[in-house]
GROMACS .gro file of C-alpha atoms in nm:
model
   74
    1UNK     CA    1  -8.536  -0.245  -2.615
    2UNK     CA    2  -8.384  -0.330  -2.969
    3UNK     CA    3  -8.391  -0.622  -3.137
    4UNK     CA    4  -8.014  -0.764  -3.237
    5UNK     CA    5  -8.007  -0.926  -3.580
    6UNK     CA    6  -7.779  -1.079  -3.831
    7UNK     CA    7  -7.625  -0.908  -4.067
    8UNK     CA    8  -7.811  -1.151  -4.311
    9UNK     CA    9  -8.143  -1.114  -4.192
   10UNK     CA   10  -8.074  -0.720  -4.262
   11UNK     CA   11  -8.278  -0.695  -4.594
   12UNK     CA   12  -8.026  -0.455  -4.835
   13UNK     CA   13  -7.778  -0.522  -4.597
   14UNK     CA   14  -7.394  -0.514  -4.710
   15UNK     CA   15  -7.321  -0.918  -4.742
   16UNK     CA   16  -6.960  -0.845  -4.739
   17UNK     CA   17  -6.743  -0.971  -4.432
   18UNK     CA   18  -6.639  -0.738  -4.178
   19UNK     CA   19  -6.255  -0.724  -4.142
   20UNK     CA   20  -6.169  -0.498  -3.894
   21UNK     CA   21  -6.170  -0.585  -3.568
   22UNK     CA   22  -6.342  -0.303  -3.419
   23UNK     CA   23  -6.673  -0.504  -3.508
   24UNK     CA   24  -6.631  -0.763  -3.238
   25UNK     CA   25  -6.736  -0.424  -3.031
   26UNK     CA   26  -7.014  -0.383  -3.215
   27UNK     CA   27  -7.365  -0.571  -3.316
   28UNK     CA   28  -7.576  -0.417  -3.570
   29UNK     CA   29  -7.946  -0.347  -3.423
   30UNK     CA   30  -8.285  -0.236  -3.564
   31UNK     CA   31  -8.424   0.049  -3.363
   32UNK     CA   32  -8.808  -0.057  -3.327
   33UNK     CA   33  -8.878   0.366  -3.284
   34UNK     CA   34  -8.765   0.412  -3.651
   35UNK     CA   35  -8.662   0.055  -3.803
   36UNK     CA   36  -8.329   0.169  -3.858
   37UNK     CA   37  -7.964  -0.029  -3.839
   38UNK     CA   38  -7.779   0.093  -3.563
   39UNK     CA   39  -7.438   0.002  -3.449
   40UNK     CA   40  -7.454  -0.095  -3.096
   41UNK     CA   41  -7.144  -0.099  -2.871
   42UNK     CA   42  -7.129  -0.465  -2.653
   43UNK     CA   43  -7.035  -0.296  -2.344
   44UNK     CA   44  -7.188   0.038  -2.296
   45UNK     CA   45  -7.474   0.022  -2.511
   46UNK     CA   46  -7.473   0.338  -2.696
   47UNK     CA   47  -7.671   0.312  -3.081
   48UNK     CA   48  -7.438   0.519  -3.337
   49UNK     CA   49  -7.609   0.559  -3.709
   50UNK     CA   50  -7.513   0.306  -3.982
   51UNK     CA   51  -7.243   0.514  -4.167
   52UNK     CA   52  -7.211   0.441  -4.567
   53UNK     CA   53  -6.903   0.633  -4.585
   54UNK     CA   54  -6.644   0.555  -4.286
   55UNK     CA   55  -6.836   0.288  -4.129
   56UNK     CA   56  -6.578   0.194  -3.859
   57UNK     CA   57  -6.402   0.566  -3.761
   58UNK     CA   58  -6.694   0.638  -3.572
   59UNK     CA   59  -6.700   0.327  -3.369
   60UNK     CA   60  -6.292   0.347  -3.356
   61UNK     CA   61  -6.328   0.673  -3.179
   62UNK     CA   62  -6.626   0.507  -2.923
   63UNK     CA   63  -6.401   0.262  -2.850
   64UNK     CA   64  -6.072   0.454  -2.735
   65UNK     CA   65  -6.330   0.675  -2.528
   66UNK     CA   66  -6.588   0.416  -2.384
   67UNK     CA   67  -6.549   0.431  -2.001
   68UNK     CA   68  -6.690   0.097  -1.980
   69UNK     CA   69  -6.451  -0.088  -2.222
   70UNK     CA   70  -6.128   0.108  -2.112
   71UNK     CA   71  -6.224   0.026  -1.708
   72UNK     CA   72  -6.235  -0.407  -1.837
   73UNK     CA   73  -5.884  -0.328  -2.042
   74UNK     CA   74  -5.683  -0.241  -1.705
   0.00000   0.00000   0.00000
């Protein structure tokens, strides 16, 4: 089970605003097994690594191949 947080309650966490829109997919998770941020996806689940680099090409790529969110787009 993880734990969903704010992004402000993420100590060192980026306090910048998230503009693209492929966050309203996402929430941003500690894993209790390691304390890490994860990325979680709103309607299948899966936990994808906090990137530093391309934060949001991972997660664009999740979304155009989640079965889940494509099968509540038709």
């Amino acid at each position: 089970v993880l734990q969903v947080v704010q992004v402000d309650e993420i100590e060192g966490g980026d306090k910048r605003s998230k503009k693209s829109n492929v966050w309203s997919d996402f929430t941003e998770s500690i894993d209790p097994n390691d304390s890490e941020v994860k990325n979680q996806c709103l309607h299948c689940n899966k936990l994808f690594k906090k990137s530093k680099g391309a934060p949001t090409s991972t997660l664009r790529r999740h979304i155009a191949s989640c079965k889940v969110f494509n099968m509540k787009k038709k």
